[in-house]
Amino acid sequence: MVRDPPRARRDVTGAAPAPLIVTAELPPDIHRWATRLRAAHYPPERNFLEAHVTLFHALPPGSEDEVSGRLAKLAAEHVPVAARLEGVMSLGIGTALRLASPDMLTLRSDLAVQFHGLLTVQDVHEPRLHVTIQNKVSSQAARDLQRRLSAEIEPRPFTFPGLALHRYRGGSWEFVKRWPFRGKKRG
């Protein structure tokens, strides 16, 4: 089943060069559920996106062909990547779904080596895999939601079905392309 790319809430027209964002695609059921959580708990004036897992936050716009080529090659070689929804994660003034995937972190690390010289300070460091469902709220509001969700969320395995590329448009994202995992390699 192919789902639509994450949709922005405001117009993303404009051909100006924009930083590139690489995400790991969520399976449709988790994507829908996490997007509903975002809609319910993310401040609406800042909620421009559906649920997503960011692997790289800001690759240079001029590297799009190189980035696309590397993502296509990686997706063609690997099977969908094993992962686990672990529970709730505090962001201090926000809340996220905590994910674990050693194999995705290995693939991301391989990409980081290939993207050497293109990475921002933020993207040099290995990320904590997560889906943000609330951000920029009071610490108390974040703790309240974390406490409530911790009682409701059951850890479970899933697989990342692919990778996607987006352009950052000042809050909104412009979808570029998706690459489903379809190879034979694991991890």
PDB file of C-alpha atoms in Angstrom:
ATOM      1  CA  MET A   1       0.000   0.000   0.000  1.00  0.00           C
ATOM      2  CA  VAL A   2       1.428   3.363  -1.011  1.00  0.00           C
ATOM      3  CA  ARG A   3       0.357   6.353   1.044  1.00  0.00           C
ATOM      4  CA  ASP A   4       0.465   9.991   0.157  1.00  0.00           C
ATOM      5  CA  PRO A   5       3.533  11.994   1.178  1.00  0.00           C
ATOM      6  CA  PRO A   6       3.314  14.129   4.336  1.00  0.00           C
ATOM      7  CA  ARG A   7       1.177  17.143   3.555  1.00  0.00           C
ATOM      8  CA  ALA A   8       1.935  20.691   4.580  1.00  0.00           C
ATOM      9  CA  ARG A   9      -0.817  22.960   5.848  1.00  0.00           C
ATOM     10  CA  ARG A  10       0.285  25.994   3.931  1.00  0.00           C
ATOM     11  CA  ASP A  11       1.337  26.667   0.373  1.00  0.00           C
ATOM     12  CA  VAL A  12       4.862  25.525  -0.449  1.00  0.00           C
ATOM     13  CA  THR A  13       5.137  27.068  -3.881  1.00  0.00           C
ATOM     14  CA  GLY A  14       8.322  28.730  -4.949  1.00  0.00           C
ATOM     15  CA  ALA A  15      11.341  27.439  -6.731  1.00  0.00           C
ATOM     16  CA  ALA A  16      13.981  28.985  -4.488  1.00  0.00           C
ATOM     17  CA  PRO A  17      16.695  26.543  -3.369  1.00  0.00           C
ATOM     18  CA  ALA A  18      15.765  24.937  -0.066  1.00  0.00           C
ATOM     19  CA  PRO A  19      17.600  22.677   2.408  1.00  0.00           C
ATOM     20  CA  LEU A  20      16.904  18.968   2.010  1.00  0.00           C
ATOM     21  CA  ILE A  21      15.421  16.743   4.705  1.00  0.00           C
ATOM     22  CA  VAL A  22      15.762  12.947   4.692  1.00  0.00           C
ATOM     23  CA  THR A  23      13.193  10.877   6.575  1.00  0.00           C
ATOM     24  CA  ALA A  24      12.583   7.230   7.355  1.00  0.00           C
ATOM     25  CA  GLU A  25       9.042   6.356   6.250  1.00  0.00           C
ATOM     26  CA  LEU A  26       6.640   5.046   8.862  1.00  0.00           C
ATOM     27  CA  PRO A  27       4.290   2.139   8.063  1.00  0.00           C
ATOM     28  CA  PRO A  28       0.776   3.431   7.206  1.00  0.00           C
ATOM     29  CA  ASP A  29      -0.906   2.362  10.467  1.00  0.00           C
ATOM     30  CA  ILE A  30       1.703   4.016  12.702  1.00  0.00           C
ATOM     31  CA  HIS A  31       1.853   7.052  10.408  1.00  0.00           C
ATOM     32  CA  ARG A  32      -1.928   7.615  10.655  1.00  0.00           C
ATOM     33  CA  TRP A  33      -2.003   7.069  14.423  1.00  0.00           C
ATOM     34  CA  ALA A  34       0.990   9.352  15.116  1.00  0.00           C
ATOM     35  CA  THR A  35      -0.398  12.029  12.782  1.00  0.00           C
ATOM     36  CA  ARG A  36      -3.661  11.971  14.768  1.00  0.00           C
ATOM     37  CA  LEU A  37      -1.643  12.391  17.975  1.00  0.00           C
ATOM     38  CA  ARG A  38       0.182  15.373  16.431  1.00  0.00           C
ATOM     39  CA  ALA A  39      -3.115  16.939  15.368  1.00  0.00           C
ATOM     40  CA  ALA A  40      -4.490  16.542  18.897  1.00  0.00           C
ATOM     41  CA  HIS A  41      -1.432  17.735  20.846  1.00  0.00           C
ATOM     42  CA  TYR A  42       0.893  19.865  18.698  1.00  0.00           C
ATOM     43  CA  PRO A  43       0.234  23.625  18.877  1.00  0.00           C
ATOM     44  CA  PRO A  44      -1.878  24.181  15.729  1.00  0.00           C
ATOM     45  CA  GLU A  45      -0.114  27.406  14.735  1.00  0.00           C
ATOM     46  CA  ARG A  46       3.131  25.408  14.345  1.00  0.00           C
ATOM     47  CA  ASN A  47       1.819  22.053  13.140  1.00  0.00           C
ATOM     48  CA  PHE A  48       2.571  22.104   9.414  1.00  0.00           C
ATOM     49  CA  LEU A  49       3.498  18.430   9.016  1.00  0.00           C
ATOM     50  CA  GLU A  50       2.261  14.898   9.404  1.00  0.00           C
ATOM     51  CA  ALA A  51       4.140  12.400  11.573  1.00  0.00           C
ATOM     52  CA  HIS A  52       7.707  11.731  10.408  1.00  0.00           C
ATOM     53  CA  VAL A  53      11.117  10.394  11.488  1.00  0.00           C
ATOM     54  CA  THR A  54      13.906  12.780  10.524  1.00  0.00           C
ATOM     55  CA  LEU A  55      17.293  11.263   9.666  1.00  0.00           C
ATOM     56  CA  PHE A  56      18.951  14.424   8.258  1.00  0.00           C
ATOM     57  CA  HIS A  57      17.616  17.920   8.951  1.00  0.00           C
ATOM     58  CA  ALA A  58      19.357  20.194   6.451  1.00  0.00           C
ATOM     59  CA  LEU A  59      21.433  18.924   3.554  1.00  0.00           C
ATOM     60  CA  PRO A  60      22.499  21.592   1.020  1.00  0.00           C
ATOM     61  CA  PRO A  61      19.994  22.227  -1.794  1.00  0.00           C
ATOM     62  CA  GLY A  62      22.727  21.822  -4.413  1.00  0.00           C
ATOM     63  CA  SER A  63      23.290  18.200  -3.317  1.00  0.00           C
ATOM     64  CA  GLU A  64      19.841  16.947  -4.346  1.00  0.00           C
ATOM     65  CA  ASP A  65      21.054  14.767  -7.231  1.00  0.00           C
ATOM     66  CA  GLU A  66      23.774  13.174  -5.080  1.00  0.00           C
ATOM     67  CA  VAL A  67      21.431  12.643  -2.125  1.00  0.00           C
ATOM     68  CA  SER A  68      18.706  11.180  -4.365  1.00  0.00           C
ATOM     69  CA  GLY A  69      21.193   8.801  -5.970  1.00  0.00           C
ATOM     70  CA  ARG A  70      22.494   7.544  -2.647  1.00  0.00           C
ATOM     71  CA  LEU A  71      18.996   7.071  -1.205  1.00  0.00           C
ATOM     72  CA  ALA A  72      17.886   5.185  -4.336  1.00  0.00           C
ATOM     73  CA  LYS A  73      20.910   2.869  -4.154  1.00  0.00           C
ATOM     74  CA  LEU A  74      20.477   2.197  -0.431  1.00  0.00           C
ATOM     75  CA  ALA A  75      16.741   1.463  -0.787  1.00  0.00           C
ATOM     76  CA  ALA A  76      17.346  -0.851  -3.741  1.00  0.00           C
ATOM     77  CA  GLU A  77      19.834  -2.914  -1.712  1.00  0.00           C
ATOM     78  CA  HIS A  78      18.000  -3.302   1.631  1.00  0.00           C
ATOM     79  CA  VAL A  79      14.859  -4.989   2.940  1.00  0.00           C
ATOM     80  CA  PRO A  80      12.426  -2.938   5.062  1.00  0.00           C
ATOM     81  CA  VAL A  81      14.253  -2.021   8.247  1.00  0.00           C
ATOM     82  CA  ALA A  82      13.275  -3.549  11.579  1.00  0.00           C
ATOM     83  CA  ALA A  83      12.290  -1.109  14.325  1.00  0.00           C
ATOM     84  CA  ARG A  84      10.376  -0.936  17.576  1.00  0.00           C
ATOM     85  CA  LEU A  85       8.027   1.607  19.100  1.00  0.00           C
ATOM     86  CA  GLU A  86       9.461   1.767  22.615  1.00  0.00           C
ATOM     87  CA  GLY A  87       7.152   4.241  24.318  1.00  0.00           C
ATOM     88  CA  VAL A  88       7.113   7.932  25.176  1.00  0.00           C
ATOM     89  CA  MET A  89      10.097  10.293  25.169  1.00  0.00           C
ATOM     90  CA  SER A  90      10.400  13.693  26.831  1.00  0.00           C
ATOM     91  CA  LEU A  91      11.589  16.613  24.732  1.00  0.00           C
ATOM     92  CA  GLY A  92      11.573  18.937  27.754  1.00  0.00           C
ATOM     93  CA  ILE A  93       8.871  21.217  26.377  1.00  0.00           C
ATOM     94  CA  GLY A  94       7.379  18.515  24.194  1.00  0.00           C
ATOM     95  CA  THR A  95       6.611  14.848  23.777  1.00  0.00           C
ATOM     96  CA  ALA A  96       7.671  12.242  21.244  1.00  0.00           C
ATOM     97  CA  LEU A  97       7.212   8.585  20.493  1.00  0.00           C
ATOM     98  CA  ARG A  98      10.536   6.865  21.227  1.00  0.00           C
ATOM     99  CA  LEU A  99      11.708   4.480  18.513  1.00  0.00           C
ATOM    100  CA  ALA A 100      14.542   1.965  18.457  1.00  0.00           C
ATOM    101  CA  SER A 101      16.187   0.660  15.297  1.00  0.00           C
ATOM    102  CA  PRO A 102      19.858  -0.288  15.386  1.00  0.00           C
ATOM    103  CA  ASP A 103      19.659  -1.205  11.682  1.00  0.00           C
ATOM    104  CA  MET A 104      18.230   2.198  10.703  1.00  0.00           C
ATOM    105  CA  LEU A 105      20.940   3.923  12.722  1.00  0.00           C
ATOM    106  CA  THR A 106      23.549   1.814  10.892  1.00  0.00           C
ATOM    107  CA  LEU A 107      22.100   2.798   7.498  1.00  0.00           C
ATOM    108  CA  ARG A 108      21.944   6.423   8.599  1.00  0.00           C
ATOM    109  CA  SER A 109      25.574   6.248   9.772  1.00  0.00           C
ATOM    110  CA  ASP A 110      26.609   4.851   6.380  1.00  0.00           C
ATOM    111  CA  LEU A 111      24.797   7.738   4.683  1.00  0.00           C
ATOM    112  CA  ALA A 112      26.460  10.243   7.026  1.00  0.00           C
ATOM    113  CA  VAL A 113      29.867   8.963   5.897  1.00  0.00           C
ATOM    114  CA  GLN A 114      28.803   9.304   2.256  1.00  0.00           C
ATOM    115  CA  PHE A 115      27.453  12.817   2.943  1.00  0.00           C
ATOM    116  CA  HIS A 116      30.723  13.934   4.597  1.00  0.00           C
ATOM    117  CA  GLY A 117      31.192  17.621   3.948  1.00  0.00           C
ATOM    118  CA  LEU A 118      27.459  18.181   3.438  1.00  0.00           C
ATOM    119  CA  LEU A 119      26.343  17.792   7.061  1.00  0.00           C
ATOM    120  CA  THR A 120      25.381  20.563   9.474  1.00  0.00           C
ATOM    121  CA  VAL A 121      26.537  20.354  13.086  1.00  0.00           C
ATOM    122  CA  GLN A 122      23.108  18.956  14.017  1.00  0.00           C
ATOM    123  CA  ASP A 123      23.327  16.222  11.378  1.00  0.00           C
ATOM    124  CA  VAL A 124      26.857  15.100  12.278  1.00  0.00           C
ATOM    125  CA  HIS A 125      25.506  13.550  15.484  1.00  0.00           C
ATOM    126  CA  GLU A 126      23.531  10.306  15.545  1.00  0.00           C
ATOM    127  CA  PRO A 127      19.874  11.094  16.209  1.00  0.00           C
ATOM    128  CA  ARG A 128      17.575   9.665  18.837  1.00  0.00           C
ATOM    129  CA  LEU A 129      14.913   8.158  16.590  1.00  0.00           C
ATOM    130  CA  HIS A 130      11.500   9.556  17.433  1.00  0.00           C
ATOM    131  CA  VAL A 131       8.236  11.009  16.160  1.00  0.00           C
ATOM    132  CA  THR A 132       7.477  14.409  17.692  1.00  0.00           C
ATOM    133  CA  ILE A 133       3.823  14.681  18.654  1.00  0.00           C
ATOM    134  CA  GLN A 134       4.003  17.819  20.795  1.00  0.00           C
ATOM    135  CA  ASN A 135       6.535  20.648  20.983  1.00  0.00           C
ATOM    136  CA  LYS A 136       6.955  24.140  22.398  1.00  0.00           C
ATOM    137  CA  VAL A 137       4.402  23.771  25.168  1.00  0.00           C
ATOM    138  CA  SER A 138       4.863  24.267  28.901  1.00  0.00           C
ATOM    139  CA  SER A 139       6.946  21.706  30.777  1.00  0.00           C
ATOM    140  CA  GLN A 140       3.852  20.822  32.813  1.00  0.00           C
ATOM    141  CA  ALA A 141       1.705  20.239  29.706  1.00  0.00           C
ATOM    142  CA  ALA A 142       4.448  18.016  28.273  1.00  0.00           C
ATOM    143  CA  ARG A 143       4.752  15.998  31.501  1.00  0.00           C
ATOM    144  CA  ASP A 144       0.964  15.591  31.691  1.00  0.00           C
ATOM    145  CA  LEU A 145       0.793  14.219  28.145  1.00  0.00           C
ATOM    146  CA  GLN A 146       3.802  11.948  28.725  1.00  0.00           C
ATOM    147  CA  ARG A 147       2.191  10.506  31.846  1.00  0.00           C
ATOM    148  CA  ARG A 148      -1.115   9.904  30.040  1.00  0.00           C
ATOM    149  CA  LEU A 149       0.443   8.372  26.919  1.00  0.00           C
ATOM    150  CA  SER A 150       2.854   6.198  28.924  1.00  0.00           C
ATOM    151  CA  ALA A 151      -0.158   4.376  30.344  1.00  0.00           C
ATOM    152  CA  GLU A 152      -1.715   3.922  26.880  1.00  0.00           C
ATOM    153  CA  ILE A 153       1.161   3.077  24.528  1.00  0.00           C
ATOM    154  CA  GLU A 154       2.172  -0.546  24.153  1.00  0.00           C
ATOM    155  CA  PRO A 155       5.665  -1.206  22.771  1.00  0.00           C
ATOM    156  CA  ARG A 156       5.557  -3.064  19.468  1.00  0.00           C
ATOM    157  CA  PRO A 157       7.745  -3.999  16.521  1.00  0.00           C
ATOM    158  CA  PHE A 158       7.334  -2.534  13.035  1.00  0.00           C
ATOM    159  CA  THR A 159       9.425  -1.987   9.916  1.00  0.00           C
ATOM    160  CA  PHE A 160      10.403   1.199   8.139  1.00  0.00           C
ATOM    161  CA  PRO A 161       9.189   0.624   4.550  1.00  0.00           C
ATOM    162  CA  GLY A 162      11.433   3.210   2.890  1.00  0.00           C
ATOM    163  CA  LEU A 163      13.151   6.573   2.805  1.00  0.00           C
ATOM    164  CA  ALA A 164      11.906   9.955   1.598  1.00  0.00           C
ATOM    165  CA  LEU A 165      13.357  13.308   0.589  1.00  0.00           C
ATOM    166  CA  HIS A 166      11.759  16.707   1.207  1.00  0.00           C
ATOM    167  CA  ARG A 167      12.650  20.377   0.735  1.00  0.00           C
ATOM    168  CA  TYR A 168      12.323  22.667   3.748  1.00  0.00           C
ATOM    169  CA  ARG A 169      10.057  25.625   2.936  1.00  0.00           C
ATOM    170  CA  GLY A 170      10.167  27.751   6.085  1.00  0.00           C
ATOM    171  CA  GLY A 171       8.096  25.477   8.317  1.00  0.00           C
ATOM    172  CA  SER A 172       6.362  23.479   5.615  1.00  0.00           C
ATOM    173  CA  TRP A 173       8.025  20.685   3.676  1.00  0.00           C
ATOM    174  CA  GLU A 174       7.776  20.039  -0.030  1.00  0.00           C
ATOM    175  CA  PHE A 175       7.761  16.332  -0.864  1.00  0.00           C
ATOM    176  CA  VAL A 176      10.426  15.357  -3.444  1.00  0.00           C
ATOM    177  CA  LYS A 177      10.481  11.556  -3.681  1.00  0.00           C
ATOM    178  CA  ARG A 178      10.069   8.298  -1.788  1.00  0.00           C
ATOM    179  CA  TRP A 179      12.230   5.163  -2.154  1.00  0.00           C
ATOM    180  CA  PRO A 180      10.764   1.886  -0.831  1.00  0.00           C
ATOM    181  CA  PHE A 181      13.194  -0.694   0.533  1.00  0.00           C
ATOM    182  CA  ARG A 182      13.180  -3.577  -1.949  1.00  0.00           C
ATOM    183  CA  GLY A 183      16.539  -5.331  -1.743  1.00  0.00           C
ATOM    184  CA  LYS A 184      17.858  -8.353   0.086  1.00  0.00           C
ATOM    185  CA  LYS A 185      20.401  -6.915   2.561  1.00  0.00           C
ATOM    186  CA  ARG A 186      19.564  -6.592   6.231  1.00  0.00           C
ATOM    187  CA  GLY A 187      21.091  -3.893   8.375  1.00  0.00           C
TER     188      GLY A 187
END
